[in-house]
XYZ file of N, CA, C and O in Angstrom:
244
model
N 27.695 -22.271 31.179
C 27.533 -22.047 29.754
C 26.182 -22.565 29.279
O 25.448 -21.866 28.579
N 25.858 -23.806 29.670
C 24.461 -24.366 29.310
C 23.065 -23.364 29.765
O 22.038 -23.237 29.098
N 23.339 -22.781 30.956
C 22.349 -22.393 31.459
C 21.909 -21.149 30.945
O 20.747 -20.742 30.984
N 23.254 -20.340 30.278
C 23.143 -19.196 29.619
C 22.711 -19.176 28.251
O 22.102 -18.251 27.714
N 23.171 -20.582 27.562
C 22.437 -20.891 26.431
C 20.691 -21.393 26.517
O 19.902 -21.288 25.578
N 20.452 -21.807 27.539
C 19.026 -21.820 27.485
C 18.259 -20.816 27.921
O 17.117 -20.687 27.480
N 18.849 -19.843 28.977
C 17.970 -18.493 29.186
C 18.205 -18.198 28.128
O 17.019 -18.071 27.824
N 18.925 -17.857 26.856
C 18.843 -16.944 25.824
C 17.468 -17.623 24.741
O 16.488 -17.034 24.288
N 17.870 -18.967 24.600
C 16.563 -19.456 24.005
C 15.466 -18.991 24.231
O 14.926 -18.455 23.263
N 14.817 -18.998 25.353
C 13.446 -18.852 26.265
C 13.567 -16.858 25.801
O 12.770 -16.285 25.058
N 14.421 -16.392 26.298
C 14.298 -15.379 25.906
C 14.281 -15.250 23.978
O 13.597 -14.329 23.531
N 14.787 -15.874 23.280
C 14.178 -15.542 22.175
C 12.688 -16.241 21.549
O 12.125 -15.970 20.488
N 12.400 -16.948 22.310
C 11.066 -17.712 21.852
C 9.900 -16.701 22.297
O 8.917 -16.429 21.607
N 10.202 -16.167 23.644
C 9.673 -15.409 24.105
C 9.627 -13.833 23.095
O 8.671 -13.418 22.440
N 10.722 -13.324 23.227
C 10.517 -12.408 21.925
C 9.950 -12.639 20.567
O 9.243 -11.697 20.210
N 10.048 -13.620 19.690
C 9.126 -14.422 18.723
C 8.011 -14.153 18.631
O 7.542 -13.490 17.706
N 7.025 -14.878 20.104
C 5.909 -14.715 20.237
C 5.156 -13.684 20.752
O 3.945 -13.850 20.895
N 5.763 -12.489 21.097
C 5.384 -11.314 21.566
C 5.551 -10.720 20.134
O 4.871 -9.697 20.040
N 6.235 -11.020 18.970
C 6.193 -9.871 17.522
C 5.087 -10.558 16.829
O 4.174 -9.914 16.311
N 5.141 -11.864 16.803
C 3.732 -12.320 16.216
C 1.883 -11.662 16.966
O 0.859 -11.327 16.370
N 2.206 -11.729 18.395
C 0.946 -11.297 18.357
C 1.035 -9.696 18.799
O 0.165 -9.175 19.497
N 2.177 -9.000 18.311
C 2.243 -7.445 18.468
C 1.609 -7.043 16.464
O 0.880 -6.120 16.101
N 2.228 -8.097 15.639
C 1.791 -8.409 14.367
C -0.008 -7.954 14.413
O -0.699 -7.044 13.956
N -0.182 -8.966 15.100
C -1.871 -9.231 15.071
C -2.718 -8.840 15.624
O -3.844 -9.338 15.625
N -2.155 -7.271 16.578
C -2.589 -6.395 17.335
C -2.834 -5.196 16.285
O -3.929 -4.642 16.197
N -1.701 -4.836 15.480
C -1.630 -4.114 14.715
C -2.636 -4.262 13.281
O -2.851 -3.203 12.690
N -3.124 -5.266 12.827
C -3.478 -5.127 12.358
C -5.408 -5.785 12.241
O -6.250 -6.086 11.394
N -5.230 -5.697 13.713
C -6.838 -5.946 13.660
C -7.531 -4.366 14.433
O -8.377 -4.308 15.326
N -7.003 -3.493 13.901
C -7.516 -2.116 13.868
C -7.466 -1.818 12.301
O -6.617 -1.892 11.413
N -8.974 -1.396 12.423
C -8.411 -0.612 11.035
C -8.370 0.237 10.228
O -8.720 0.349 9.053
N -7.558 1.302 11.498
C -7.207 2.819 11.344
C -5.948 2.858 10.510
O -5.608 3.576 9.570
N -5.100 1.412 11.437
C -3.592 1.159 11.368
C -3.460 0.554 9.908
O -2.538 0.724 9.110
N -4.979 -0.429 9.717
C -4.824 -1.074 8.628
C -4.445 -0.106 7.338
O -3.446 -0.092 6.620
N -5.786 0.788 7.338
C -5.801 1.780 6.729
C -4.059 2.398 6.147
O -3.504 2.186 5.070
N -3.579 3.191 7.340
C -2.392 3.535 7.298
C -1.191 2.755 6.598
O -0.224 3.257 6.024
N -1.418 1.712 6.742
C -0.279 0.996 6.092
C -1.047 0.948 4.437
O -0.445 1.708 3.679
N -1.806 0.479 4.001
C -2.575 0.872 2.672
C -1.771 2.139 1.808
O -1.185 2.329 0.742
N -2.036 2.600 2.616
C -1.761 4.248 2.192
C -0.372 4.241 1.994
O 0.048 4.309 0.839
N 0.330 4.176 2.847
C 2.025 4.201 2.972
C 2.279 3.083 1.888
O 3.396 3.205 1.385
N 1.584 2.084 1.420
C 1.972 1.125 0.147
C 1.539 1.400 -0.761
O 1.893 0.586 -1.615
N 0.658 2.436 -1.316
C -0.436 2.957 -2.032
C 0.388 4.655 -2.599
O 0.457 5.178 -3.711
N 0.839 5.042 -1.385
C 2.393 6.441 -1.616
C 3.446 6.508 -2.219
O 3.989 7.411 -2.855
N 3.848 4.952 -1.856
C 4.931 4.626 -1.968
C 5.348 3.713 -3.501
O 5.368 2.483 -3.475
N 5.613 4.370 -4.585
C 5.641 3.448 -6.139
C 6.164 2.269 -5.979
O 5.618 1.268 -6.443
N 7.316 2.226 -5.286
C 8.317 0.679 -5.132
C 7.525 -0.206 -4.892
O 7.421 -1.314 -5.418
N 6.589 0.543 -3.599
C 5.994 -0.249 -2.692
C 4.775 -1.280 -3.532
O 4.783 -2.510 -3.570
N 3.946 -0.513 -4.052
C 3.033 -0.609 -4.990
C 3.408 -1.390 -5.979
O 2.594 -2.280 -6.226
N 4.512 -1.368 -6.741
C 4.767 -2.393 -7.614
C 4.813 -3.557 -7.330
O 4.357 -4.565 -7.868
N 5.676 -3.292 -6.013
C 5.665 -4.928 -5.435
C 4.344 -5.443 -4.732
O 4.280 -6.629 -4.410
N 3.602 -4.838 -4.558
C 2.423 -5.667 -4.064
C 1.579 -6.014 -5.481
O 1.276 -7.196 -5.642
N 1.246 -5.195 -6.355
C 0.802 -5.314 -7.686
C 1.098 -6.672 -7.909
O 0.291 -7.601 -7.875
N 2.757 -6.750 -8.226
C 3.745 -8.231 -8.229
C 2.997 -8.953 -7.851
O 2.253 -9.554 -8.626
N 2.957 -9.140 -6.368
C 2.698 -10.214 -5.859
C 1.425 -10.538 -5.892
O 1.274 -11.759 -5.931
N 0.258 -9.814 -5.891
C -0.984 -9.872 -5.772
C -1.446 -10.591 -7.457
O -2.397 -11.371 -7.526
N -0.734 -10.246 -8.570
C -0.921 -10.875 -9.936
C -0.810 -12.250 -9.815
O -1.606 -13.062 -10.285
N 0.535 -12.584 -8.958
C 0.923 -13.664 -8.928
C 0.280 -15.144 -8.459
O 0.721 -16.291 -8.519
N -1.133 -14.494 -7.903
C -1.443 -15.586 -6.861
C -2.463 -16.082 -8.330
O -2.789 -15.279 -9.204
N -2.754 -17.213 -8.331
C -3.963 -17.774 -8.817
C -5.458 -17.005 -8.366
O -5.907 -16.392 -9.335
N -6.164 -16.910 -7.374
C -7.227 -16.887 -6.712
C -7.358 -15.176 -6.993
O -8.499 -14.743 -6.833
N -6.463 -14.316 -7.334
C -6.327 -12.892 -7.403
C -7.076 -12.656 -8.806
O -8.031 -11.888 -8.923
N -6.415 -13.560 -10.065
C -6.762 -13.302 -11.179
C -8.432 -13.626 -11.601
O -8.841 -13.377 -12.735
């Protein structure tokens, strides 16, 4: 039981750190960057909520 609980760990730490730098693959192109812009920029929901959040910061205004 122990041993199966720690391969699963390792296997999720391991998955973790493969989405973080699959994260930071993706967005140091910036074709992809681009693309996602657009798809938040298409998208009204989307757009509001970044609007939102982007008002929100101090350093924005």
């Amino acid at each position: 039981m122990k041993t199966a609980l720690k391969v699963t760990l390792v296997l999720c730490l391991v998955g973790l750190f493969y989405s973080f730098q699959s994260t930071h693959q993706v967005l140091s192109k910036s074709y992809k960057r681009l693309g996602i812009w657009n798809e938040i920029a298409n998208d009204n929901s989307m757009s509001k909520d970044m609007m939102g959040i982007l008002m929100s910061r101090k350093r924005v205004k």
